[in-house]
C-alpha angles and dihedrals in degrees: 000000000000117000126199119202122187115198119225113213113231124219097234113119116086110221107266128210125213090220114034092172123050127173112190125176112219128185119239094234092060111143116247113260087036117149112233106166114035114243086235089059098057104036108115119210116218121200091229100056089238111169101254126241124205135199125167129208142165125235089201120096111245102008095100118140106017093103122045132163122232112239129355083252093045118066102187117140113235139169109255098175135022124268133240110195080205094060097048137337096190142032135163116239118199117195118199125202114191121179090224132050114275086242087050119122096198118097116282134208111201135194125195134204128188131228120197116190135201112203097201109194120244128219089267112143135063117237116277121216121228150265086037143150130247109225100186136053088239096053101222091133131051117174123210127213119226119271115237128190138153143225134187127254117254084006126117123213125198105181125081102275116254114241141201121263091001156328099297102265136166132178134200092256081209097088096183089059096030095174126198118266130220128190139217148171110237101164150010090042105128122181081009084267104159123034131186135220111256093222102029106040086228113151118212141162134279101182140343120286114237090186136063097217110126114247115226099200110189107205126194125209109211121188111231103233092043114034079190093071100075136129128190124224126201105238104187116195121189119205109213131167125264119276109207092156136052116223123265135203113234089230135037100217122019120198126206141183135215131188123219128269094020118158113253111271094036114138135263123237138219108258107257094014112077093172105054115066109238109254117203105206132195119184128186124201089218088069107029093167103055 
């Protein structure tokens, strides 16, 4: 007596992944559409020969929709929107592989892997120049206002000039990179009267200066390992004469005298003296003809 068995597959393996825990370091300025797990990394096997089904989450608040697979039967790992390194530098993805349809009925057997990503921060950003202000929530800009200073005429200064609001100063707003910055003068020098020091953004000068004509130095930033990385900051300087002397008043006490029932805005008279308005003079000894 021949028998013939035939042998019904159960359902009864889960899909199973080689790796079920990845870790993959990915740079902020990754293109979109970018793959960033392979799909043959991430493929689960499963003993029953099920067709595989995919979904991928996050378990991290507010890093929805960065990663994304590409189909629910590939499972490969792509950027779907672009990184801020500000707004995050890590999440957990989890990939689940089921042997039935998510809308299925039928029982499911389900394996899970899990994705960490690193999210490392690229040299994206130009040098700002502080002290600035940061015009949006996400802090990716920060606007300087101009530097000022002045220095007197015919007269030679050897220390660093002292600016409004501050010593001219930038960073590399990437702090993980934090590259080194040099400075420059690329414009408004003329005669080549004021230099900088090339490490410490100090302006000093080079000669006298014979005019009173203001100076509008424009001065650039550059990071050392990308020369493309640079910014330019208005340094105004202002050339004055010397003040030895503080003003004076030519009298200690002035006395005045009003009438009633003036207008406002009448004048007020020297006491003693109705007829003459009361003037109240200063005098400096820096300017004796004016």
């Amino acid at each position: 007596l021949e028998i013939l068995v035939t042998i019904l597959n159960e359902n009864d393996n889960s899909p199973v992944f080689a790796q079920p825990n990845l870790t993959r370091d990915v740079p902020e300025d990754t293109k979109v559409d970018t793959a960033i797990v392979a799909r043959e990394e991430v493929s689960a096997s499963d003993a029953d020969l099920d067709t595989i089904y995919y979904e991928l989450t996050t378990t991290v608040q507010d890093t929805d929709g960065y990663f994304a697979i590409r189909g629910v039967n590939n499972p490969e790992i792509y950027l779907q929107k672009a990184l801020d390194y500000d707004k995050f530098n890590s999440t957990t993805l989890l990939l689940y592989a089921r042997d039935r349809p998510v809308t299925s009925s039928d029982p499911t057997n389900t394996g899970t892997a899990t994705i960490t990503i690193t999210i490392q921060q690229s040299d994206t950003r130009a040098p700002w120049f502080l002290p600035c202000t940061r015009i949006h929530s996400d802090s990716s800009v920060c606007i300087s206002s101009p530097y000022s200073g002045r220095v007197n005429i015919s007269e030679m200064s050897t220390d660093p000039l002292l600016l409004e609001p501050g010593p001219i100063y930038a960073v590399d707003p990437d702090y993980t990179i934090r590259d080194r910055i040099v400075y420059s003068i690329v414009g408004g020098n003329t005669g080549e009267v004021f230099s900088v020091d090339a490490d410490t953004g100090n302006l000093t000068m080079n000669k006298i200066v014979t005019s009173p004509d203001s100076f509008l130095l424009q001065v650039m930033a550059t990071q050392v390992n990308n020369i493309r990385k640079y910014s330019v900051a208005t340094v105004e300087i202002k050339v004055i004469s010397k003040s030895n002397f503080p003003p004076y008043f030519e009298k200690g006490v002035y006395n005045g005298m009003v009438f009633v029932g003036l207008p406002q805005r009448s004048f007020v008279y020297q006491a003693g003296d109705p007829s003459t308005p009361l003037v109240i003079t200063a005098m400096d000894q820096d300017f004796p003809d004016v």
